[in-house]
Tab-separated table of C-alpha atoms in Angstrom:
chain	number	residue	atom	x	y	z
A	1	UNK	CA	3.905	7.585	-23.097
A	2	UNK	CA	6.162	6.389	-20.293
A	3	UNK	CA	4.250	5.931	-16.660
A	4	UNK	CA	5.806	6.044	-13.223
A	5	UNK	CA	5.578	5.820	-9.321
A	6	UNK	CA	6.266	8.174	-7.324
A	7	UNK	CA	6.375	7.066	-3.956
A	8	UNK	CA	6.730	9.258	-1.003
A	9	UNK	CA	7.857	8.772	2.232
A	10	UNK	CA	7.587	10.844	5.363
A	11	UNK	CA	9.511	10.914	8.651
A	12	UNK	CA	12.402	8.762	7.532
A	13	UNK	CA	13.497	12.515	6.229
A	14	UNK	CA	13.746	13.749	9.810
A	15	UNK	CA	16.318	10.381	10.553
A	16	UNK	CA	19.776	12.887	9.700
A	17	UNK	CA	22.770	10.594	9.854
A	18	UNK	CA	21.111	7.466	9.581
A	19	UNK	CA	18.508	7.962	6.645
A	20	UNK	CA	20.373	6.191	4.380
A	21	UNK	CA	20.135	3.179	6.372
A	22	UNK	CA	16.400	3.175	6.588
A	23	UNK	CA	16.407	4.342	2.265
A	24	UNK	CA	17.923	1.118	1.847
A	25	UNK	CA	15.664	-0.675	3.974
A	26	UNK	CA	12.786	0.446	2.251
A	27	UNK	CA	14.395	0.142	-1.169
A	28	UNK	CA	15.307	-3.343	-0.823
A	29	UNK	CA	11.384	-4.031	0.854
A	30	UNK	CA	10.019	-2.577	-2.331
A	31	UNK	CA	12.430	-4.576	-4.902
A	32	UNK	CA	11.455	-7.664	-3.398
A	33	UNK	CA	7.938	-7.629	-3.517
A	34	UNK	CA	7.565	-5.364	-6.662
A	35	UNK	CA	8.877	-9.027	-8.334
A	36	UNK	CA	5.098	-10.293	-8.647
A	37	UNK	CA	4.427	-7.109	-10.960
A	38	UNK	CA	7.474	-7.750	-13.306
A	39	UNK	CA	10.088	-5.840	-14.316
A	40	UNK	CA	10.834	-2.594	-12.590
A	41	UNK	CA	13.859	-0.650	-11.268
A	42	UNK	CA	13.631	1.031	-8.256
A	43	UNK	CA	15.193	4.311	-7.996
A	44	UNK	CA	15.546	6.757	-5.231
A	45	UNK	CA	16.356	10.738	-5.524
A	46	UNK	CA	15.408	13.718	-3.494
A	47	UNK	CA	13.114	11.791	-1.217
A	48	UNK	CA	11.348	9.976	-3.708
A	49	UNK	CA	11.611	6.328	-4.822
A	50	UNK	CA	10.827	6.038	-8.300
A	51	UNK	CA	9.368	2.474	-9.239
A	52	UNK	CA	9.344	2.229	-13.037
A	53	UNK	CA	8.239	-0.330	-15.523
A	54	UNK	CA	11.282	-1.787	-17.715
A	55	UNK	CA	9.061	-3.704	-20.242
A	56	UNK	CA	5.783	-4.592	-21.723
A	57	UNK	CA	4.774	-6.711	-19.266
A	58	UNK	CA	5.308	-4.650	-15.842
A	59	UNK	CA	1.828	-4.548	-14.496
A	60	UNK	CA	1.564	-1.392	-13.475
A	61	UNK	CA	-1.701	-1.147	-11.749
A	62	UNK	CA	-0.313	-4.470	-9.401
A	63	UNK	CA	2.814	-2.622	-8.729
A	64	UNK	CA	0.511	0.531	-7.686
A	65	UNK	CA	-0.979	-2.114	-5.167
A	66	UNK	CA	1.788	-3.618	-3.687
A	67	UNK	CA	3.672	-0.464	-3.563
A	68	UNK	CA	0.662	0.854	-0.885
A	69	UNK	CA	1.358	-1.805	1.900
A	70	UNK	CA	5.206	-0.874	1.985
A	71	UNK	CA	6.132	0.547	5.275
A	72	UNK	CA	7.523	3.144	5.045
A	73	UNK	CA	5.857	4.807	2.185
A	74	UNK	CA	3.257	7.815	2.683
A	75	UNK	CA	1.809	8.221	-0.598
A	76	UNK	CA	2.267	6.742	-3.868
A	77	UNK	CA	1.711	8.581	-7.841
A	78	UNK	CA	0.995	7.193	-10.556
A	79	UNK	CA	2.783	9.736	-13.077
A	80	UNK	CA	3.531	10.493	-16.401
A	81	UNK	CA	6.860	11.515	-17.582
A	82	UNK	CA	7.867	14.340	-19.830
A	83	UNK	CA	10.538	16.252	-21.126
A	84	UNK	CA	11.374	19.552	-18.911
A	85	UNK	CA	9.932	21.616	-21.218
A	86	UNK	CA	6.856	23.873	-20.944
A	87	UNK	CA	5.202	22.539	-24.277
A	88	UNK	CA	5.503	18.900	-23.532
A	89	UNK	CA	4.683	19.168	-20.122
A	90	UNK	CA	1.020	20.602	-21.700
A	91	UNK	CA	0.863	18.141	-24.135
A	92	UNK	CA	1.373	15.232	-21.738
A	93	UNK	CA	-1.356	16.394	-19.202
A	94	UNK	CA	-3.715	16.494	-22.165
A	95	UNK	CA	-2.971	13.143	-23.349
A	96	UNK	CA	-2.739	11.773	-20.231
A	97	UNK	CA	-4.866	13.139	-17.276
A	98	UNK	CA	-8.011	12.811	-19.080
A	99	UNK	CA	-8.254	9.098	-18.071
A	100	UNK	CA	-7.757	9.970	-14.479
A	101	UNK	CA	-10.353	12.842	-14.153
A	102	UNK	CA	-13.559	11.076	-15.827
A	103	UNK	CA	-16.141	11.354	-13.035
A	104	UNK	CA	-14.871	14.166	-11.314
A	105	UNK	CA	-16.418	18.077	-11.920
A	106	UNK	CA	-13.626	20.371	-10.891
A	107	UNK	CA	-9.935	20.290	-10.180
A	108	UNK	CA	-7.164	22.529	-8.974
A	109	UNK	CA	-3.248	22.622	-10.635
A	110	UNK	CA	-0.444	22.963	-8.426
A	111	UNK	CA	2.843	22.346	-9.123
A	112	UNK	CA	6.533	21.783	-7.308
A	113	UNK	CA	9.210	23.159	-8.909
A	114	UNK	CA	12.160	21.274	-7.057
A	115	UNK	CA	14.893	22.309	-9.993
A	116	UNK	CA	15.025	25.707	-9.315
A	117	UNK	CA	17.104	26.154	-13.058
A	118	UNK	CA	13.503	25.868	-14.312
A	119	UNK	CA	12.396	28.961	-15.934
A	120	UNK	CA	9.207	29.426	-14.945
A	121	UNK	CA	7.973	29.625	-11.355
A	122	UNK	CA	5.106	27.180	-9.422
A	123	UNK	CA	2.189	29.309	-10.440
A	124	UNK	CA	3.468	29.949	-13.665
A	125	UNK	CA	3.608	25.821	-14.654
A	126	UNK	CA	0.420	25.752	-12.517
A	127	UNK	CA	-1.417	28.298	-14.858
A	128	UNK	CA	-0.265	26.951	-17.981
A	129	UNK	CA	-1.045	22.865	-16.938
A	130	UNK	CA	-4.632	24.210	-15.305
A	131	UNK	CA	-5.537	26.076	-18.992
A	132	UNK	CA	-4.134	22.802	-20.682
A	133	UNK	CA	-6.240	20.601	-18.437
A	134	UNK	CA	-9.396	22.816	-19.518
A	135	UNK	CA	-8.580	22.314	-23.168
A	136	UNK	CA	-8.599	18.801	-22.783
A	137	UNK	CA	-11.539	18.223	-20.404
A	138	UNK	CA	-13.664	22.038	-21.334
A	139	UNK	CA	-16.416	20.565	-19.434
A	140	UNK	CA	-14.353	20.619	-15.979
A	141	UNK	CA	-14.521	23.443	-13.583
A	142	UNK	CA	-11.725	25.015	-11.836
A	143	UNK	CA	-11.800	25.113	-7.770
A	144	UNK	CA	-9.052	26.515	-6.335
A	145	UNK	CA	-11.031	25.763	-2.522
A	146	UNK	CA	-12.496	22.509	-3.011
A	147	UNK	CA	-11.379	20.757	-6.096
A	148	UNK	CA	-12.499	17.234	-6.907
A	149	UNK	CA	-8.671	16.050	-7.616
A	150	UNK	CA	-5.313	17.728	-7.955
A	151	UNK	CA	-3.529	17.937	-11.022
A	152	UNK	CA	0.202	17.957	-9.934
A	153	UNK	CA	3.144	18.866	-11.837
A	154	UNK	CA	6.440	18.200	-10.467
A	155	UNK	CA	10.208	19.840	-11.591
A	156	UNK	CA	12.624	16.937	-10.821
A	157	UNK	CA	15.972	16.959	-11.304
A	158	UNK	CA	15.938	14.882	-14.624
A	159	UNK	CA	12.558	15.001	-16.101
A	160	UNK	CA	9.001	16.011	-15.571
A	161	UNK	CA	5.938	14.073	-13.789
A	162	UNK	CA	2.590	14.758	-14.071
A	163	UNK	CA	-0.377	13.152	-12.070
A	164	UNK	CA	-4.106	13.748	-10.726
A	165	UNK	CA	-3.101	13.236	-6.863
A	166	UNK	CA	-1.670	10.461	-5.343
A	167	UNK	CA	-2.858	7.247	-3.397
A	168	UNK	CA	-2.371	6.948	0.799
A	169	UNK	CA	0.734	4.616	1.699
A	170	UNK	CA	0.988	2.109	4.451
A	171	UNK	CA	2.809	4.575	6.244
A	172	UNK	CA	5.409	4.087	9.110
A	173	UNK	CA	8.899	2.683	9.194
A	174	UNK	CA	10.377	-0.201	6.893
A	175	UNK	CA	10.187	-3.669	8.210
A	176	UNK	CA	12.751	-4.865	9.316
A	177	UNK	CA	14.690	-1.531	11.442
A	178	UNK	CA	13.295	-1.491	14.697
A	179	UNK	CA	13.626	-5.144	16.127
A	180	UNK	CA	12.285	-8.648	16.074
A	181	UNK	CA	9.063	-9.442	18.411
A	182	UNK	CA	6.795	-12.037	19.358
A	183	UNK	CA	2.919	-12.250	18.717
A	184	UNK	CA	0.170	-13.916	20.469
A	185	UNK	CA	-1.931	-14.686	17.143
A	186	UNK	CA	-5.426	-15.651	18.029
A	187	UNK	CA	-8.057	-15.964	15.247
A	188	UNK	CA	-9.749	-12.931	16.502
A	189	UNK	CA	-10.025	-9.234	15.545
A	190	UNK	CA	-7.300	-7.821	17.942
A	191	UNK	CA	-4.026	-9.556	17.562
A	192	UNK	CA	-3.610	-9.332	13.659
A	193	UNK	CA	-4.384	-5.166	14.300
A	194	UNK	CA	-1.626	-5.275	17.218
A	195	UNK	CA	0.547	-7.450	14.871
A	196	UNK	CA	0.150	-5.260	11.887
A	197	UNK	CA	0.638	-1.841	14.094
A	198	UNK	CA	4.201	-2.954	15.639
A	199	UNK	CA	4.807	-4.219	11.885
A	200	UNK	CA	4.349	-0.144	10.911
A	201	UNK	CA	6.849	0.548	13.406
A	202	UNK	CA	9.720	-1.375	11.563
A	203	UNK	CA	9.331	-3.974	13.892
A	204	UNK	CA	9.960	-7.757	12.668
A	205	UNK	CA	7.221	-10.128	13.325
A	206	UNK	CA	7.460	-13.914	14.949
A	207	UNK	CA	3.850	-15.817	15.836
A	208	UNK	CA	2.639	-18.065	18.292
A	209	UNK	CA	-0.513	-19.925	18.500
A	210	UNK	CA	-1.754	-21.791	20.770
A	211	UNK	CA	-4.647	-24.088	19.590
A	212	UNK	CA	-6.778	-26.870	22.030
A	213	UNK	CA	-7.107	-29.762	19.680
A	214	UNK	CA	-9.854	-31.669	19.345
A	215	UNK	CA	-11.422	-28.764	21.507
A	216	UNK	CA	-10.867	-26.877	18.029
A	217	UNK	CA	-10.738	-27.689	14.763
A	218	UNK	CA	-8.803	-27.945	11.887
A	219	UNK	CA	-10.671	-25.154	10.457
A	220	UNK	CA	-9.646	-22.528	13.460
A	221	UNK	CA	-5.869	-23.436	12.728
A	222	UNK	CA	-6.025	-22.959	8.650
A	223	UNK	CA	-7.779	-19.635	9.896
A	224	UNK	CA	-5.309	-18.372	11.895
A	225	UNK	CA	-2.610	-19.383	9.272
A	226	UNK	CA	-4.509	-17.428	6.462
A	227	UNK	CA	-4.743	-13.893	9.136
A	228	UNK	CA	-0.983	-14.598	8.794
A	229	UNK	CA	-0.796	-14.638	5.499
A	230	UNK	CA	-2.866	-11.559	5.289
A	231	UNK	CA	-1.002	-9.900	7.598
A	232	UNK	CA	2.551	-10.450	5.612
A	233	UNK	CA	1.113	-8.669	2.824
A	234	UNK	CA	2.077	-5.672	4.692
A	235	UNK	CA	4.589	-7.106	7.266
A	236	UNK	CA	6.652	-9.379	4.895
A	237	UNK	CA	7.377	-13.411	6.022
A	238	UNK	CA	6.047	-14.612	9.880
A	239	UNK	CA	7.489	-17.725	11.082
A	240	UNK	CA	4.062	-19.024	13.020
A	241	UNK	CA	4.790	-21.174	16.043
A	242	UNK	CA	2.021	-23.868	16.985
A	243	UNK	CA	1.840	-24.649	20.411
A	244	UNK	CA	-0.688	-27.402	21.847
A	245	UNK	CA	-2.719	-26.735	24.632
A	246	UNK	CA	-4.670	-29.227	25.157
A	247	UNK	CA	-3.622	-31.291	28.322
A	248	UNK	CA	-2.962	-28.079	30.522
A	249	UNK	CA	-6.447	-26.558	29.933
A	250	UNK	CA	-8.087	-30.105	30.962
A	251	UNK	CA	-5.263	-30.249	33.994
A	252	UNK	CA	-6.779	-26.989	34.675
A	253	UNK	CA	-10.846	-27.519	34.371
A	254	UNK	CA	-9.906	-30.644	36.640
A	255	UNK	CA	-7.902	-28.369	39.173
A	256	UNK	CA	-8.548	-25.241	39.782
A	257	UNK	CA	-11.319	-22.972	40.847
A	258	UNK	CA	-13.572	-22.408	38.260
A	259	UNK	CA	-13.148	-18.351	38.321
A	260	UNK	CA	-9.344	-18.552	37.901
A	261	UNK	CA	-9.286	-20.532	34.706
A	262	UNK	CA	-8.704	-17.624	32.119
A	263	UNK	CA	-6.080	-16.359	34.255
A	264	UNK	CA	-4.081	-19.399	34.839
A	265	UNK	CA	-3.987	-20.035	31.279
A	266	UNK	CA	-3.233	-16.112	29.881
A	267	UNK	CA	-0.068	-16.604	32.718
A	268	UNK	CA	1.046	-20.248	31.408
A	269	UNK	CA	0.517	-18.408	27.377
A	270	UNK	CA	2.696	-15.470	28.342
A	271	UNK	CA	5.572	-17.886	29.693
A	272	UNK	CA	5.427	-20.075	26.753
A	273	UNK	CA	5.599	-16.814	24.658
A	274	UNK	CA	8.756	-16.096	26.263
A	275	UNK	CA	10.260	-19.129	25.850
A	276	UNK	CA	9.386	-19.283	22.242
A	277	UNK	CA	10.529	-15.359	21.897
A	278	UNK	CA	13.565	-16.738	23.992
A	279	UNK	CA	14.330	-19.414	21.024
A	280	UNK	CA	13.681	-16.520	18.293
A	281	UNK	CA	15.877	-13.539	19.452
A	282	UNK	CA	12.430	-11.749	19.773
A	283	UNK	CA	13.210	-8.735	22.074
A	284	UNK	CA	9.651	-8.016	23.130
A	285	UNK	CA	5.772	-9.762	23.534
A	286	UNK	CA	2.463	-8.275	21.807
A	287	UNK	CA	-0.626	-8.531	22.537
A	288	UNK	CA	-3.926	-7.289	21.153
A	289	UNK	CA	-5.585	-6.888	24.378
A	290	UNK	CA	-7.717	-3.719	25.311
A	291	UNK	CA	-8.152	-2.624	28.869
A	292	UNK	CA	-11.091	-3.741	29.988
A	293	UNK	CA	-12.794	-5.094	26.868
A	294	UNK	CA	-12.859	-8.961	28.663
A	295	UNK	CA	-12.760	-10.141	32.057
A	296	UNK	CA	-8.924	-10.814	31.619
A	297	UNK	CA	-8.169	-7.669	30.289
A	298	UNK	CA	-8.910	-5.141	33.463
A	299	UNK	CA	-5.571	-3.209	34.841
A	300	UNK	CA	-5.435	-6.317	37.694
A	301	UNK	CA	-5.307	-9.339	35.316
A	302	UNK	CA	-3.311	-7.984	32.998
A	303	UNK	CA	-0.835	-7.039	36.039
A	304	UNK	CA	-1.244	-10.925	37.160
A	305	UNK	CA	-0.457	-11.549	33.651
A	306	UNK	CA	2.657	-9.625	32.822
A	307	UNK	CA	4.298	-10.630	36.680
A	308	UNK	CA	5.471	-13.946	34.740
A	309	UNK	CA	7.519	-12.612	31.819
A	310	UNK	CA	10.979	-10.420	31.940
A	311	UNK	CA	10.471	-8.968	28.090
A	312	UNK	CA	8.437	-5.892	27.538
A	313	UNK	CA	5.013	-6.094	26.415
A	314	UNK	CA	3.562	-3.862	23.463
A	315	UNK	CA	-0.419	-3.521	22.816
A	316	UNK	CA	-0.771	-1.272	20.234
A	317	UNK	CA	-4.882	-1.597	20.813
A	318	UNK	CA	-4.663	-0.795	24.440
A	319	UNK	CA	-6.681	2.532	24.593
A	320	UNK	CA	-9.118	1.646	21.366
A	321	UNK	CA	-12.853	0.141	21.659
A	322	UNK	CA	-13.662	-2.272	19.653
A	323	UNK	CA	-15.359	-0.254	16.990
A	324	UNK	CA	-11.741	1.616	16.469
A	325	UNK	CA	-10.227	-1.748	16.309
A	326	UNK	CA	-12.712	-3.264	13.603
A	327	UNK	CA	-12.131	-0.371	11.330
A	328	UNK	CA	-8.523	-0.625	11.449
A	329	UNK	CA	-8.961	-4.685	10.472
A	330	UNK	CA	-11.431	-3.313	7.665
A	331	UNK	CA	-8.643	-1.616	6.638
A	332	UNK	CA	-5.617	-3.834	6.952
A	333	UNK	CA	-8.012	-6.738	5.178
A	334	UNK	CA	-8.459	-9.230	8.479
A	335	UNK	CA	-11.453	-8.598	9.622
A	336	UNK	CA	-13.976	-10.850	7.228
A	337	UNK	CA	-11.376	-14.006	8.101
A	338	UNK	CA	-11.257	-12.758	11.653
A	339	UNK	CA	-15.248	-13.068	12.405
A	340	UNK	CA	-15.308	-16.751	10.243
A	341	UNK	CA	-16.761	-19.029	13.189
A	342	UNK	CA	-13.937	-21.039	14.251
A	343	UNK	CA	-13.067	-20.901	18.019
A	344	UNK	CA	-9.554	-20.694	19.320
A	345	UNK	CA	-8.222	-22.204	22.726
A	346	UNK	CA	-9.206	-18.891	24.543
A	347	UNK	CA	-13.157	-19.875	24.387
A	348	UNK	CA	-12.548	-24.104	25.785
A	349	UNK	CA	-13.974	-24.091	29.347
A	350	UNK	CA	-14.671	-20.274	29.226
A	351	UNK	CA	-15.637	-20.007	33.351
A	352	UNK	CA	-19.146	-18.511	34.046
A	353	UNK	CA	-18.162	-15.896	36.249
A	354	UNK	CA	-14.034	-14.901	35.735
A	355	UNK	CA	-12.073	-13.345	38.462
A	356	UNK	CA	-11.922	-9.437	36.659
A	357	UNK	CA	-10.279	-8.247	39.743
A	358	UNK	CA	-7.473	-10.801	40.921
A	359	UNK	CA	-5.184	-10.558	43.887
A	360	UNK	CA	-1.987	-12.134	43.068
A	361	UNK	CA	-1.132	-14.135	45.923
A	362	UNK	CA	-4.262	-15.732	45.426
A	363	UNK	CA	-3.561	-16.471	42.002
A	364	UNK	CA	-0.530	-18.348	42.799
A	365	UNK	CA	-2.175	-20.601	45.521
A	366	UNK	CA	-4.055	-21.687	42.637
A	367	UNK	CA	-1.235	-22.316	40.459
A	368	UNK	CA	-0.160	-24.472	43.204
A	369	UNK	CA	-2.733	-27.134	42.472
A	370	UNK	CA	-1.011	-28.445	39.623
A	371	UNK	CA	2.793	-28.544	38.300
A	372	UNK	CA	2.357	-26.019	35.743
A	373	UNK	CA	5.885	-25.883	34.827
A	374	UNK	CA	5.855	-29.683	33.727
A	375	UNK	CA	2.268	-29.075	31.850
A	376	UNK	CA	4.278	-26.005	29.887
A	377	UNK	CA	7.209	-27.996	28.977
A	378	UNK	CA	4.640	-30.389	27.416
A	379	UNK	CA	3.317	-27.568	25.567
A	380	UNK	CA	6.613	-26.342	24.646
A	381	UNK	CA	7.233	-29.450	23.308
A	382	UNK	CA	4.462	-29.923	21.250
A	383	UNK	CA	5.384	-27.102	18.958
A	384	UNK	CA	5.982	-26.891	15.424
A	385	UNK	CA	6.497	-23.867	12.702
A	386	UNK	CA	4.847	-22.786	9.555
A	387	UNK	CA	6.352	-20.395	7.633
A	388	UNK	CA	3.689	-17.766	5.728
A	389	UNK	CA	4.988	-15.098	3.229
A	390	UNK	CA	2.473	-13.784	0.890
A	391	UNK	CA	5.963	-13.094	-1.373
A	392	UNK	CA	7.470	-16.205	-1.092
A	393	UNK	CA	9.665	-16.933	-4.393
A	394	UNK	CA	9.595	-12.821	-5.049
């Protein structure tokens, strides 16, 4: 019996003109990585990408999995194929959804009928796959309100497909059609979400990290390096930037007022961002910052903050708690590598009390104390690139 995917995708229909340049996009995403799972073709007809196996050794249930963490793709099927014909369309579901509705009680048929040549209507193919389905499984109970699992049969142009619902895509827009931007990568929860949620967006992804060593370890950088690696399982390859810290956060302990530490340091980060976005034709800055969630996240510091830069910057977690944001890195597969206890360059010489509500002008007589652009150009010079793709080879 031949087996297919069906994957769906949502508002690139609504694009008019230029769908066909976000189709190819998303075709050529899915070829590439679809490589670890062997041998498929990739297909794509009334807005539908069909992914299916060429040989014995297509792995299926890995292409199922990859297939999910495309952007751009809304659901995904896994489908049998049969002949457009009302007896082997009942013979398939019985041979083949059986496997797929162990464990359930009840079940509803629908079906699409998207050749209209067919000669039977929706409910007709619906009432017919629903009375096969109860021959096959007699134990199974119709709901037509709130069924366990839909069987769905769908009319296609060519052939047949049959399948017991269909698995929630990644969602979003492909990588790759909305613009290159830079990341502040921490080792926390936040900035792999923010990363990830631009990523959804068709935006490309560069990272930078900044890292204190000896202050941290080793360990903290490998950490931050694997969240990347995580992370281009939905995003594709990020370049990761490593930028050294180290001598401006001691210039700064030794000069500055105590209270105006985290700030100093956020505004000498964003300006190395932007030169490093600057070298990378990255058009914009995120962040995973949350309004008020730390002392250098209230509406003043991050105002002090963003003075310094020209580029935009996007934080996708800005309204969320952190409860919203936890659940998202649950989902996206962070989080467990995000809570490992391995401090980044954000928690050396955390201050006791932090300025939460800084005046500007103030901020800058501060900034006078030491020659910050000379410490930065240090820092910018310390900086070398790892290159993570969870699909490198494919």
């Amino acid at each position: 019996m031949n087996e297919i995917l069906l994957c769906k995708y949502g508002e690139l229909t609504l694009k008019g003109l230029n769908r066909g340049y976000f189709e190819k996009l998303l075709r050529r995403e899915l070829q590439k990585r679809l490589k670890l799972a062997g041998n498929f073709s990739v297909t794509l007809a009334q807005s539908t990408i069909y992914v299916e196996p060429q040989d014995e050794d297509a792995d299926i249930d890995e292409a199922l999995r990859l297939c999910r963490k495309v952007f751009g793709i809304t659901a995904v099927a896994r489908a049998a194929v049969a002949e457009k014909e009302i007896g082997a369309i009942k013979e398939t579901a019985k041979a083949y959804l059986p496997a797929y509705l162990k464990g359930h009680a009840s079940f509803k048929a629908d079906a699409r009928r998207s050749d209209k040549r067919f000669p039977m209507t929706s409910p007709q193919i619906s009432a017919e796959v629903g009375g096969a389905v109860l021959e096959a499984c007699p134990r199974m109970k119709v709901s037509m309100q709130n069924p366990d699992v839909v069987v769905m049969t769908e009319i296609r142009e060519e052939k047949a497909y049959i399948h017991a619902g269909s698995f929630q895509g990644a969602g979003g827009m492909p990588s790759g059609s909305n613009g290159k931007a830079l990341l502040l990568l921490s080792g926390g929860i936040d900035s792999p979400v923010a990363g990830i949620m631009m990523a959804k967006r068709g935006v490309t992804l560069e990272a930078v990290h900044f890292e204190s060593y000896p202050y941290t370890s080793d360990q903290a950088r490998e950490k931050v390096l694997e969240l990347a690696r995580l992370m281009s399982e939905y995003c594709g390859k990020i370049r990761v930037h490593v930028v050294s810290l180290t001598h401006l956060q001691e210039v700064l302990r030794d000069s500055c007022d105590e209270e105006y530490f985290t700030l100093l340091l956020r505004r000498s980060m964003m300006r190395l961002a932007e030169r490093v976005a600057e070298e990378t034709y990255s058009q914009a800055l995120i962040t995973g910052e949350s309004v008020g969630q730390v002392a250098s996240q209230t509406m003043q510091a991050l105002t002090v903050t963003d003075s310094v830069v020209k580029r935009p910057v996007f934080r996708p977690c800005i309204g969320m708690d952190k409860e919203e944001i936890v659940v998202l890195a649950r989902r996206f597969g962070t989080f467990e590598t995000s809570i490992l206890p391995y401090e980044d360059c954000c928690t050396v010489f955390t201050p006791r009390h932090p300025k939460t509500r800084p005046d500007l002008d103030k901020v800058i007589l501060q900034e006078q104390k030491y020659d910050a652009s000379a410490l930065e150009d240090e820092a910018f010079a310390s900086r070398y690139t790892v290159d993570i793709d969870a699909y490198e080879g494919c």
